[in-house]
Amino acid sequence: MMDNIVKVAELYFSYGHRNVLNGLDFEVPRGQITCLMGQNGCGKTTLTDVITGVNRFRSGEVLLDGCDVRKMRPVDIAKKAAYVPQLHTVTFPYTVRDMVLMGRTAYAGVFGGPKKEDELIAEEAMAKTGILEYADRPYSNLSGGEIKLVLLARALGQSAELIVMDEPTAHLDLRNELKFLEIAADIVKNDGKTILISTHSPSHAFLFERMGAATRAALMKNGKIYASGAPDEVITGESVSEVFGVNAEIIEYTASDGTKEKTISLKDTAK
Amino acid sequence: MMKTADNFRIKRRLLTAALIAVAVSPAVLVFVSLFVGNYPLSVGEVFGILFSPGSASVTQRVVVWQLRLPRALAAAAVGAALSVAGAAYQGVFRNPLVNPGLLGVSNGAGFGACFAIIFLGGGVFTYFFSFGFALAAVVLAWLAGRVGGRTTTTGLILGGVVISSLFGALISIMKYVADPYSQLPEITFWFMGSFASVNYSHFWAFIPIFAGLTLIFLCRWKINVLSMGDKEAHVLGVNVNLYKLLIVGGATLVTASSVCISGTIGWVGLVMPHIGRMLVGNNNNRLIPVSAALGASFMIIIDCIARSLTSAEIPVGILTAIVGTPFFIYLLKKTKGKQWNDG
């Protein structure tokens, strides 16, 4: 078994004449949370969309569980990689149960829909994210935090080893953000999942470590990976300042329970 | 707590009963419609014609077997087709306000019918030309909306709108040059929709209706997934382009076939799916079959009213909205519009 579920080599991608990814190399190791960080528009979503087969790229190689994504059908990709979107507008208010069941589409065959066993898997996923009690409510009546948990349950129900998350905690309040990250850390620690999460917040990587999940950080700039590795080594005052164009410092402190913690302190935008 | 659980169970049972009623209603209504019409036949006489044909006169037998039965079957097929096509279009295009005429089917068919009536004397040509131009309009809309080798939803809808208005203008030209005493009334009546001239020779159009409905029925779970948007549908494991082609193709086929049987009938394809949503929710696994049954039943009832309310036939296209709107408003108030996002 390879240790990387995703391997990206020499990846070039452009929208028309605008180059977004310039010979990018990147890996996502199994059984870990990889936090992908970078400015708005630096190509994080472009990269995750390449990995899930949504974006077709010009040159380079992207292997998902050892297979070339360009040669994989959507149904094969869906069995290996699930996706939690950032914003979700729904036209028809399906029930929470139906939403989560859609994660089972890849197993439903060419025609037809989910079966009895799929319903059981969906219920398990809903229990995992704590939304089973809303199962028969219309999805549109839920709060932003609950909606994210539905989308996470849908991804869990997809039974894919890798879960790709695109800024999943944007628009969430503090408690809901933390709750979402806790469940994410838990499924990596206990359910053998691998997570690739794009985020604006460098502190997420520290949070995941504190929650006991194996964590990696990757910083993106100018369509390339600027630095990647252990969060302690990658997320420094200099690297964050450089990548985000700010003046920032990493502050180490001892929390009231005696543990060593790290947090980021922002000063101003770099002139 | 007990009380709500009991209420829930009672509601479930009522819903199950309602669903069984909806499922069997088209068959029951086809049978009932054999008793309805202007030609004076008593209930006993109709039973006689059905079960001991020897006892009835030729005219009586023709009325039941050659007029009323094919009309009921055609109304059922057209109602089911328009309603299912509407539900399918609404799901795939992620828009609850879409109707089966979206991609130019209605105006394309209308132009074909006008052309046949004016230049070829109508008759059987009307059927084939309306069918052909309905499909041609959708293909043109698809070509018009294709940008850089890709067909986006917005592109396709815009293509449908412009092709629709193009055929709308062509229809106006046709009406302008049509003979105002013979051809223009025929065109006008065609646009109001009717089952009056249906007979078994038109039943060839049942083949594409049946094929299209089967295709949509088989793909109905994928309509749910496609309504999440292209990107999410793809990541959930759906070949977006393939299933869009199958579902939109199927919906277009059944709409074109029904337009050529009955002329244009509005309202049904837009509103019947929503009545279905109020009954069983938005999951297309249930919505598609329920829409089919509702559309079929509604159309048979409308056609019965159309042919028996006055001594002259009333075009069904007029009645669908007049009879259906109060019913729709009643259901909307009753369910409080829960099945819409902003409800």
Coordinates of C-alpha atoms in Angstrom, one line a residue:
Chain A
M1 CA 0.0 0.0 0.0
M2 CA 1.4 3.4 -1.0
D3 CA 1.6 6.0 1.8
N4 CA 0.2 8.8 -0.4
I5 CA -3.4 8.6 -1.4
V6 CA -2.9 11.6 -3.7
K7 CA 0.3 12.3 -5.6
V8 CA 0.5 15.4 -7.9
A9 CA 3.5 16.0 -10.0
E10 CA 4.5 18.9 -12.3
L11 CA 0.9 20.1 -12.6
Y12 CA 0.0 23.0 -14.9
F13 CA -3.5 24.4 -15.0
S14 CA -4.8 27.5 -16.6
Y15 CA -8.2 29.2 -17.2
G16 CA -7.8 30.6 -20.7
H17 CA -4.5 32.4 -20.7
R18 CA -4.3 32.8 -16.9
N19 CA -2.0 30.3 -15.4
V20 CA -3.2 29.1 -12.0
L21 CA -1.0 26.1 -11.2
N22 CA 2.6 26.3 -12.4
G23 CA 4.3 23.0 -12.1
L24 CA 2.9 22.1 -8.7
D25 CA 4.1 19.1 -6.8
F26 CA 2.0 17.9 -3.9
E27 CA 1.1 14.8 -1.8
V28 CA -1.6 13.8 0.6
P29 CA -0.3 11.1 3.0
R30 CA -2.8 8.5 4.2
G31 CA -4.3 8.6 7.6
Q32 CA -3.5 12.3 8.1
I33 CA -5.2 15.7 7.8
T34 CA -3.4 17.8 5.3
C35 CA -4.2 21.5 5.7
L36 CA -3.9 23.5 2.5
M37 CA -3.4 27.2 3.0
G38 CA -2.9 30.2 0.8
Q39 CA -4.4 33.6 -0.3
N40 CA -7.8 33.9 -1.9
G41 CA -7.4 33.0 -5.6
C42 CA -4.1 31.3 -5.1
G43 CA -5.5 28.1 -6.7
K44 CA -6.5 26.0 -3.7
T45 CA -9.9 25.2 -5.1
T46 CA -8.4 24.7 -8.5
L47 CA -6.1 22.1 -7.0
T48 CA -8.8 20.2 -5.1
D49 CA -11.0 20.3 -8.2
V50 CA -8.2 18.7 -10.2
I51 CA -7.8 15.9 -7.5
T52 CA -11.6 15.2 -7.6
G53 CA -11.6 15.1 -11.4
V54 CA -13.8 18.1 -11.9
N55 CA -11.0 20.2 -13.6
R56 CA -9.2 18.8 -16.6
F57 CA -5.6 19.8 -16.6
R58 CA -3.1 20.6 -19.4
S59 CA 0.0 18.8 -18.3
G60 CA 1.3 16.9 -15.3
E61 CA 0.3 13.9 -13.5
V62 CA -2.3 13.4 -10.7
L63 CA -2.6 10.0 -9.1
L64 CA -5.5 9.2 -6.8
D65 CA -4.9 6.0 -4.9
G66 CA -2.3 5.1 -7.6
C67 CA -4.6 5.7 -10.6
D68 CA -4.4 8.5 -13.1
V69 CA -7.5 10.7 -12.4
R70 CA -7.8 11.5 -16.1
K71 CA -8.5 7.9 -16.9
M72 CA -11.0 7.4 -14.0
R73 CA -14.8 7.6 -14.5
P74 CA -16.7 9.9 -12.0
V75 CA -18.1 6.8 -10.4
D76 CA -14.6 5.4 -9.7
I77 CA -13.4 8.7 -8.3
A78 CA -16.4 9.0 -6.1
K79 CA -15.6 5.7 -4.4
K80 CA -12.1 7.0 -3.5
A81 CA -12.6 10.7 -2.8
A82 CA -15.6 12.5 -1.3
Y83 CA -16.1 16.2 -1.2
V84 CA -17.5 18.7 1.3
P85 CA -18.3 22.0 -0.6
Q86 CA -17.9 25.4 0.8
L87 CA -21.1 27.1 -0.2
H88 CA -24.2 25.1 -0.9
T89 CA -27.4 26.5 -2.3
V90 CA -30.1 24.0 -2.8
T91 CA -33.0 24.5 -5.1
F92 CA -35.3 21.8 -3.7
P93 CA -35.5 21.3 0.0
Y94 CA -34.7 17.5 0.2
T95 CA -34.9 15.9 3.6
V96 CA -31.6 15.5 5.4
R97 CA -31.9 11.7 4.9
D98 CA -32.2 12.1 1.1
M99 CA -29.2 14.5 1.1
V100 CA -27.0 12.0 2.9
L101 CA -28.3 9.2 0.7
M102 CA -27.0 11.1 -2.3
G103 CA -23.5 10.2 -1.1
R104 CA -24.4 6.6 -2.0
T105 CA -25.0 7.4 -5.7
A106 CA -21.7 5.9 -6.8
Y107 CA -22.9 2.5 -5.5
A108 CA -26.4 2.7 -7.0
G109 CA -25.5 1.3 -10.5
V110 CA -26.3 2.9 -13.9
F111 CA -30.0 3.1 -13.2
G112 CA -31.8 3.0 -9.9
G113 CA -31.1 4.5 -6.6
P114 CA -29.9 3.6 -3.1
K115 CA -31.0 0.4 -1.5
K116 CA -31.7 -0.8 2.0
E117 CA -28.0 -1.3 2.9
D118 CA -27.3 2.2 1.7
E119 CA -29.9 3.6 4.0
L120 CA -28.2 1.9 6.9
I121 CA -24.8 3.3 5.9
A122 CA -26.4 6.8 5.6
E123 CA -27.9 6.5 9.1
E124 CA -24.5 5.5 10.5
A125 CA -23.0 8.5 8.9
M126 CA -25.7 10.8 10.3
A127 CA -25.2 9.3 13.8
K128 CA -21.5 10.0 13.5
T129 CA -22.0 13.7 12.8
G130 CA -24.9 13.9 15.3
I131 CA -27.7 14.8 12.9
L132 CA -29.8 11.7 13.1
E133 CA -32.5 13.5 15.0
Y134 CA -33.0 15.9 12.0
A135 CA -33.1 13.0 9.5
D136 CA -36.6 13.7 8.3
R137 CA -36.5 17.5 8.4
P138 CA -36.1 19.5 5.2
Y139 CA -32.5 20.4 4.7
S140 CA -33.3 24.0 4.0
N141 CA -34.6 24.6 7.5
L142 CA -31.2 23.8 9.1
S143 CA -28.7 26.4 10.4
G144 CA -25.4 26.9 8.7
G145 CA -23.6 24.7 11.2
E146 CA -26.1 21.9 10.8
I147 CA -25.9 22.1 7.0
K148 CA -22.1 21.5 7.1
L149 CA -22.7 18.5 9.3
V150 CA -25.1 17.1 6.7
L151 CA -22.6 17.6 3.9
L152 CA -20.0 15.9 6.1
A153 CA -22.3 13.0 6.7
R154 CA -22.9 12.8 3.0
A155 CA -19.2 12.6 2.4
L156 CA -18.8 10.0 5.1
G157 CA -21.6 7.9 3.7
Q158 CA -19.7 7.9 0.4
S159 CA -17.3 5.4 2.0
A160 CA -14.3 7.0 0.3
E161 CA -11.0 6.9 2.0
L162 CA -10.2 10.5 1.1
I163 CA -12.4 13.4 2.1
V164 CA -11.7 16.7 0.4
M165 CA -13.0 19.8 2.1
D166 CA -13.1 23.3 0.6
E167 CA -13.0 25.9 3.4
P168 CA -15.7 24.0 5.3
T169 CA -15.7 26.2 8.3
A170 CA -16.1 29.5 6.5
H171 CA -19.3 31.3 7.7
L172 CA -19.5 29.1 10.9
D173 CA -19.6 30.5 14.4
L174 CA -16.9 29.5 16.9
R175 CA -18.6 26.6 18.4
N176 CA -19.8 25.1 15.1
E177 CA -16.4 25.6 13.6
L178 CA -14.8 23.7 16.5
K179 CA -17.5 21.0 16.4
F180 CA -16.9 20.4 12.7
L181 CA -13.1 20.3 13.2
E182 CA -13.5 17.8 16.1
I183 CA -15.5 15.4 14.0
A184 CA -13.0 15.7 11.2
A185 CA -10.1 14.9 13.6
D186 CA -12.1 12.0 15.1
I187 CA -12.8 10.3 11.7
V188 CA -9.1 10.5 10.9
K189 CA -8.0 9.1 14.2
N190 CA -10.7 6.4 14.5
D191 CA -12.1 5.6 11.1
G192 CA -9.0 5.4 8.9
K193 CA -10.0 8.4 6.8
T194 CA -7.7 10.9 5.2
I195 CA -8.6 14.5 4.9
L196 CA -7.4 17.2 2.6
I197 CA -8.8 20.5 3.9
S198 CA -8.3 23.9 2.3
T199 CA -8.5 26.7 4.9
H200 CA -7.7 30.3 5.5
S201 CA -6.8 29.8 9.1
P202 CA -3.3 28.7 9.9
S203 CA -4.4 27.8 13.5
H204 CA -6.5 24.9 12.2
A205 CA -3.4 22.8 11.7
F206 CA -2.4 23.4 15.4
L207 CA -6.0 22.6 16.5
F208 CA -5.9 19.3 14.7
E209 CA -2.6 18.4 16.3
R210 CA -4.0 19.3 19.7
M211 CA -7.0 17.0 19.0
G212 CA -4.5 14.2 18.4
A213 CA -4.9 13.7 14.7
A214 CA -1.7 13.3 12.5
T215 CA -1.5 16.6 10.7
R216 CA 0.4 18.1 7.9
A217 CA 0.4 21.7 6.6
A218 CA 1.0 22.9 3.0
L219 CA 1.3 26.6 2.0
M220 CA 0.5 27.6 -1.5
K221 CA 1.8 30.6 -3.4
N222 CA 1.9 31.6 -7.1
G223 CA 0.4 28.3 -8.2
K224 CA 3.1 26.2 -6.4
I225 CA 3.5 24.6 -3.0
Y226 CA 5.6 27.1 -1.0
A227 CA 6.3 24.8 1.9
S228 CA 4.9 21.6 3.2
G229 CA 5.5 19.3 6.2
A230 CA 4.9 19.2 9.9
P231 CA 2.8 22.2 11.0
D232 CA 5.5 23.4 13.5
E233 CA 8.0 23.6 10.7
V234 CA 5.8 25.0 7.9
I235 CA 3.7 27.5 9.8
T236 CA 6.2 30.1 11.0
G237 CA 5.9 33.9 11.3
E238 CA 8.0 34.3 8.2
S239 CA 6.2 31.8 6.0
V240 CA 2.7 33.1 6.9
S241 CA 3.9 36.7 6.4
E242 CA 5.3 35.7 3.0
V243 CA 2.4 33.6 1.7
F244 CA -0.5 35.8 2.9
G245 CA 1.2 39.2 2.5
V246 CA 0.9 40.2 6.1
N247 CA 3.1 40.8 9.1
A248 CA 2.4 37.9 11.4
E249 CA 4.1 36.2 14.3
I250 CA 3.6 32.7 15.9
I251 CA 3.3 33.0 19.6
E252 CA 4.1 30.1 21.9
Y253 CA 2.5 30.1 25.3
T254 CA 1.6 27.7 28.1
A255 CA -2.2 27.2 28.5
S256 CA -3.9 27.2 31.9
D257 CA -3.9 23.4 31.9
G258 CA -0.1 23.4 31.4
T259 CA 0.2 22.3 27.8
K260 CA 2.3 24.2 25.3
E261 CA 0.2 25.9 22.7
K262 CA 0.8 28.0 19.6
T263 CA -1.3 30.7 18.1
I264 CA -0.9 33.2 15.4
S265 CA -0.8 36.9 16.0
L266 CA -1.5 39.3 13.1
K267 CA 0.0 42.8 13.1
D268 CA -0.9 44.5 9.8
T269 CA -0.8 44.0 6.0
A270 CA 2.7 44.0 4.7
K271 CA 3.7 47.2 2.9
Chain B
M1 CA -44.3 12.8 22.9
M2 CA -46.7 9.9 22.5
K3 CA -49.2 12.2 20.9
T4 CA -46.9 13.4 18.2
A5 CA -45.7 9.9 17.5
D6 CA -49.4 8.9 17.0
N7 CA -50.1 11.9 14.9
F8 CA -47.0 11.0 12.8
R9 CA -48.3 7.4 12.4
I10 CA -51.8 8.6 11.4
K11 CA -50.2 11.0 8.9
R12 CA -48.1 8.2 7.5
R13 CA -51.1 6.1 7.0
L14 CA -53.1 8.9 5.4
L15 CA -50.2 9.5 3.0
T16 CA -50.0 5.8 2.1
A17 CA -53.7 5.8 1.4
A18 CA -53.4 8.9 -0.7
L19 CA -50.5 7.4 -2.7
I20 CA -52.4 4.2 -3.4
A21 CA -55.4 6.3 -4.5
V22 CA -53.1 8.3 -6.8
A23 CA -51.5 5.2 -8.2
V24 CA -54.8 3.5 -9.2
S25 CA -56.6 6.6 -10.2
P26 CA -55.5 6.7 -13.9
A27 CA -56.9 3.2 -14.5
V28 CA -60.1 4.0 -12.7
L29 CA -60.5 7.3 -14.5
V30 CA -60.0 5.7 -17.9
F31 CA -62.8 3.3 -17.1
V32 CA -65.1 6.0 -15.7
S33 CA -64.5 8.3 -18.7
L34 CA -66.1 5.6 -21.0
F35 CA -69.4 6.7 -19.4
V36 CA -68.9 10.4 -20.0
G37 CA -69.8 12.3 -23.1
N38 CA -72.5 14.1 -25.1
Y39 CA -73.7 11.0 -27.0
P40 CA -76.6 9.7 -24.9
L41 CA -75.6 6.4 -23.4
S42 CA -76.8 5.1 -20.1
V43 CA -74.6 3.4 -17.6
G44 CA -76.3 0.1 -18.4
E45 CA -75.7 0.6 -22.1
V46 CA -72.0 1.2 -21.6
F47 CA -71.7 -1.9 -19.5
G48 CA -73.5 -3.8 -22.3
I49 CA -71.1 -2.4 -24.9
L50 CA -68.1 -3.4 -22.8
F51 CA -69.2 -6.9 -21.7
S52 CA -71.6 -8.1 -24.4
P53 CA -70.8 -6.2 -27.5
G54 CA -73.4 -8.1 -29.5
S55 CA -76.3 -6.3 -27.8
A56 CA -75.2 -2.8 -28.8
S57 CA -75.6 -1.0 -32.1
V58 CA -72.5 -0.2 -34.3
T59 CA -72.7 3.5 -33.4
Q60 CA -72.8 2.8 -29.7
R61 CA -69.8 0.5 -30.0
V62 CA -67.9 3.1 -32.0
V63 CA -68.6 5.8 -29.4
V64 CA -67.1 3.7 -26.6
W65 CA -64.4 1.8 -28.3
Q66 CA -63.3 4.2 -31.1
L67 CA -63.9 7.6 -29.5
R68 CA -64.0 7.5 -25.8
L69 CA -61.4 4.8 -25.1
P70 CA -58.6 6.2 -27.3
R71 CA -59.3 9.7 -26.0
A72 CA -58.9 8.6 -22.4
L73 CA -55.7 6.7 -23.2
A74 CA -54.3 9.6 -25.1
A75 CA -55.2 12.0 -22.4
A76 CA -53.5 9.8 -19.8
A77 CA -50.4 9.4 -21.9
V78 CA -50.1 13.2 -22.6
G79 CA -50.8 14.2 -19.0
A80 CA -48.2 11.8 -17.7
A81 CA -45.7 12.8 -20.3
L82 CA -46.0 16.6 -19.7
S83 CA -46.0 16.2 -16.0
V84 CA -43.0 13.9 -15.8
A85 CA -41.1 16.1 -18.4
G86 CA -41.8 19.1 -16.2
A87 CA -40.5 17.4 -13.1
A88 CA -37.4 16.2 -14.9
Y89 CA -36.6 19.6 -16.5
Q90 CA -37.1 21.3 -13.1
G91 CA -34.7 19.0 -11.4
V92 CA -32.0 19.0 -14.1
F93 CA -32.1 22.7 -14.6
R94 CA -32.3 23.3 -10.9
N95 CA -35.3 25.6 -11.3
P96 CA -38.8 25.0 -10.0
L97 CA -40.3 27.5 -12.4
V98 CA -39.3 25.6 -15.5
N99 CA -41.9 24.0 -17.8
P100 CA -41.5 21.5 -20.6
G101 CA -41.6 24.3 -23.2
L102 CA -38.3 25.6 -21.9
L103 CA -36.0 24.4 -24.7
G104 CA -38.3 25.5 -27.5
V105 CA -40.4 22.3 -27.8
S106 CA -43.8 24.1 -27.8
N107 CA -43.0 26.8 -30.3
G108 CA -41.1 24.5 -32.5
A109 CA -44.0 22.1 -32.6
G110 CA -46.4 25.0 -33.1
F111 CA -44.4 26.2 -36.1
G112 CA -44.4 22.7 -37.6
A113 CA -48.2 22.4 -37.1
C114 CA -48.8 25.9 -38.8
F115 CA -46.5 24.9 -41.7
A116 CA -48.4 21.6 -42.2
I117 CA -51.8 23.2 -41.9
I118 CA -51.0 26.0 -44.4
F119 CA -48.9 24.3 -47.0
L120 CA -49.8 20.6 -46.7
G121 CA -53.5 20.8 -45.8
G122 CA -53.0 19.6 -42.2
G123 CA -54.2 16.1 -41.3
V124 CA -51.5 13.6 -40.7
F125 CA -48.8 16.1 -41.8
T126 CA -49.7 18.2 -38.7
Y127 CA -48.6 15.3 -36.4
F128 CA -45.3 14.6 -38.1
F129 CA -44.3 18.2 -38.7
S130 CA -45.1 19.3 -35.2
F131 CA -43.1 16.3 -33.8
G132 CA -40.2 16.9 -36.2
F133 CA -40.0 20.7 -35.5
A134 CA -40.3 20.2 -31.8
L135 CA -37.2 18.0 -31.8
A136 CA -35.4 20.3 -34.3
A137 CA -36.0 23.3 -32.0
V138 CA -34.4 21.6 -29.1
V139 CA -31.4 20.5 -31.1
L140 CA -31.1 24.1 -32.4
A141 CA -31.3 25.4 -28.8
W142 CA -28.6 23.0 -27.8
L143 CA -26.4 24.1 -30.7
A144 CA -27.1 27.8 -29.9
G145 CA -26.2 27.4 -26.3
R146 CA -23.0 25.5 -26.8
V147 CA -20.0 27.6 -26.0
G148 CA -16.4 26.5 -26.7
G149 CA -17.4 22.8 -27.0
R150 CA -19.2 22.8 -23.6
T151 CA -22.9 23.0 -22.9
T152 CA -23.7 24.9 -19.7
T153 CA -27.1 25.0 -18.1
T154 CA -27.4 28.7 -18.6
G155 CA -26.2 28.4 -22.2
L156 CA -28.8 25.8 -22.9
I157 CA -31.7 27.8 -21.2
L158 CA -30.7 30.9 -23.1
G159 CA -30.5 28.9 -26.3
G160 CA -34.0 27.6 -25.6
V161 CA -35.3 31.1 -25.0
V162 CA -33.9 32.6 -28.2
I163 CA -34.9 29.6 -30.4
S164 CA -38.3 29.7 -28.8
S165 CA -38.8 33.4 -29.7
L166 CA -37.5 32.7 -33.2
F167 CA -40.1 30.1 -33.7
G168 CA -42.6 32.4 -32.0
A169 CA -41.9 35.0 -34.7
L170 CA -42.2 32.4 -37.4
I171 CA -45.5 31.3 -36.0
S172 CA -46.7 34.9 -36.3
I173 CA -45.7 35.0 -39.9
M174 CA -47.6 31.8 -40.5
K175 CA -50.7 33.2 -38.9
Y176 CA -50.3 36.3 -40.9
V177 CA -50.3 34.5 -44.2
A178 CA -52.9 31.9 -43.2
D179 CA -56.3 31.9 -44.8
P180 CA -58.4 33.7 -42.1
Y181 CA -61.6 31.6 -42.7
S182 CA -60.2 28.1 -42.9
Q183 CA -56.6 27.8 -41.8
L184 CA -56.4 30.4 -39.0
P185 CA -59.2 28.9 -36.9
E186 CA -57.5 25.5 -37.3
I187 CA -54.2 26.9 -36.1
T188 CA -55.8 28.7 -33.2
F189 CA -57.6 25.5 -32.1
W190 CA -54.4 23.5 -32.4
F191 CA -52.7 25.9 -30.0
M192 CA -55.5 25.5 -27.5
G193 CA -55.0 21.8 -27.4
S194 CA -57.6 19.1 -27.8
F195 CA -58.1 15.4 -27.8
A196 CA -61.2 15.6 -30.1
S197 CA -59.5 14.2 -33.2
V198 CA -57.5 11.4 -31.5
N199 CA -57.9 7.9 -32.8
Y200 CA -55.9 4.7 -32.8
S201 CA -53.8 5.8 -35.8
H202 CA -52.1 8.4 -33.6
F203 CA -50.9 5.8 -31.2
W204 CA -47.5 5.5 -32.9
A205 CA -46.7 8.5 -30.7
F206 CA -47.2 6.3 -27.7
I207 CA -43.9 4.5 -28.5
P208 CA -41.6 7.5 -27.9
I209 CA -43.7 8.6 -24.9
F210 CA -43.3 5.2 -23.4
A211 CA -39.6 5.0 -24.2
G212 CA -38.9 8.5 -22.8
L213 CA -41.0 7.9 -19.6
T214 CA -39.1 4.6 -19.0
L215 CA -35.8 6.4 -19.5
I216 CA -36.6 9.2 -17.0
F217 CA -38.1 6.7 -14.6
L218 CA -34.8 4.7 -14.6
C219 CA -32.7 7.8 -14.2
R220 CA -34.9 9.4 -11.5
W221 CA -32.4 9.1 -8.6
K222 CA -29.8 10.9 -10.8
I223 CA -32.2 13.8 -11.2
N224 CA -31.8 14.4 -7.4
V225 CA -28.0 14.3 -7.7
L226 CA -28.0 16.6 -10.8
S227 CA -30.1 19.1 -8.9
M228 CA -27.1 19.6 -6.6
G229 CA -25.2 21.3 -9.5
D230 CA -22.7 20.0 -12.0
K231 CA -19.7 20.0 -9.7
E232 CA -21.3 18.2 -6.8
A233 CA -23.0 15.7 -9.1
H234 CA -19.7 14.9 -10.6
V235 CA -18.0 14.4 -7.3
L236 CA -20.9 12.2 -6.1
G237 CA -20.1 9.9 -9.0
V238 CA -22.5 10.9 -11.8
N239 CA -21.4 11.3 -15.4
V240 CA -23.1 14.7 -15.6
N241 CA -23.1 15.1 -19.4
L242 CA -24.3 11.6 -20.1
Y243 CA -27.2 11.7 -17.6
K244 CA -28.2 15.3 -18.6
L245 CA -28.4 14.0 -22.2
L246 CA -30.5 11.0 -21.2
I247 CA -32.9 12.9 -19.0
V248 CA -33.3 16.0 -21.1
G249 CA -33.5 13.9 -24.2
G250 CA -36.2 11.7 -22.7
A251 CA -38.2 14.7 -21.5
T252 CA -37.9 16.4 -24.9
L253 CA -39.0 13.2 -26.7
V254 CA -42.1 12.8 -24.5
T255 CA -43.0 16.5 -24.8
A256 CA -42.7 16.5 -28.5
S257 CA -44.8 13.3 -28.8
S258 CA -47.5 14.7 -26.6
V259 CA -47.7 18.0 -28.4
C260 CA -48.2 16.2 -31.7
I261 CA -51.1 14.2 -30.2
S262 CA -53.0 17.0 -28.6
G263 CA -51.5 20.4 -29.6
T264 CA -49.9 22.6 -27.0
I265 CA -51.3 22.2 -23.5
G266 CA -49.7 24.5 -20.9
W267 CA -49.9 24.6 -17.2
V268 CA -49.8 20.8 -16.6
G269 CA -46.0 20.4 -17.0
L270 CA -45.3 23.3 -14.7
V271 CA -47.9 22.8 -11.9
M272 CA -48.5 19.0 -11.7
P273 CA -44.9 18.3 -10.5
H274 CA -45.5 20.9 -7.7
I275 CA -48.7 19.2 -6.6
G276 CA -46.6 16.0 -6.5
R277 CA -43.9 17.8 -4.4
M278 CA -46.6 18.8 -1.9
L279 CA -47.8 15.2 -1.7
V280 CA -44.5 13.3 -1.5
G281 CA -41.7 15.8 -1.2
N282 CA -38.9 16.5 -3.6
N283 CA -37.2 13.2 -3.9
N284 CA -37.5 12.3 -7.5
N285 CA -37.6 8.6 -6.7
R286 CA -41.2 9.1 -5.5
L287 CA -41.9 12.4 -7.4
I288 CA -41.5 11.0 -10.9
P289 CA -44.0 8.1 -10.6
V290 CA -46.4 10.3 -8.6
S291 CA -46.2 13.1 -11.2
A292 CA -47.0 10.6 -13.9
A293 CA -50.1 9.3 -12.1
L294 CA -51.3 12.8 -11.2
G295 CA -50.8 14.2 -14.7
A296 CA -52.6 11.3 -16.3
S297 CA -55.5 11.5 -13.9
F298 CA -55.8 15.3 -14.2
M299 CA -55.8 15.2 -18.0
I300 CA -58.5 12.5 -18.2
I301 CA -60.7 14.5 -15.9
I302 CA -60.1 17.7 -17.9
D303 CA -60.8 15.9 -21.2
C304 CA -64.1 14.5 -19.7
I305 CA -65.1 18.1 -18.7
A306 CA -64.0 19.4 -22.1
R307 CA -66.3 17.1 -24.0
S308 CA -69.4 17.1 -21.8
L309 CA -69.7 20.6 -20.2
T310 CA -71.3 22.2 -23.3
S311 CA -72.6 20.7 -26.5
A312 CA -69.6 22.1 -28.3
E313 CA -66.2 20.8 -27.4
I314 CA -64.1 23.1 -25.1
P315 CA -60.3 23.1 -25.9
V316 CA -58.5 21.4 -23.0
G317 CA -55.7 23.9 -23.0
I318 CA -58.2 26.5 -21.7
L319 CA -59.6 24.2 -19.1
T320 CA -56.3 23.0 -17.6
A321 CA -55.7 26.4 -16.1
I322 CA -59.3 27.3 -15.2
V323 CA -59.9 24.0 -13.4
G324 CA -56.4 23.4 -12.2
T325 CA -55.6 26.8 -10.7
P326 CA -58.2 26.8 -7.8
F327 CA -57.1 23.2 -7.0
F328 CA -53.5 24.3 -6.9
I329 CA -54.2 27.3 -4.7
Y330 CA -56.2 25.1 -2.3
L331 CA -53.3 22.6 -2.0
L332 CA -50.8 25.5 -1.6
K333 CA -52.7 26.9 1.3
K334 CA -53.2 23.5 2.8
T335 CA -49.5 22.5 2.7
K336 CA -48.3 26.0 3.4
G337 CA -45.8 25.8 0.6
K338 CA -43.4 23.7 2.7
Q339 CA -41.8 22.1 -0.4
W340 CA -40.2 25.3 -1.5
N341 CA -36.8 26.5 -0.3
D342 CA -38.0 29.9 0.9
G343 CA -41.2 28.5 2.5

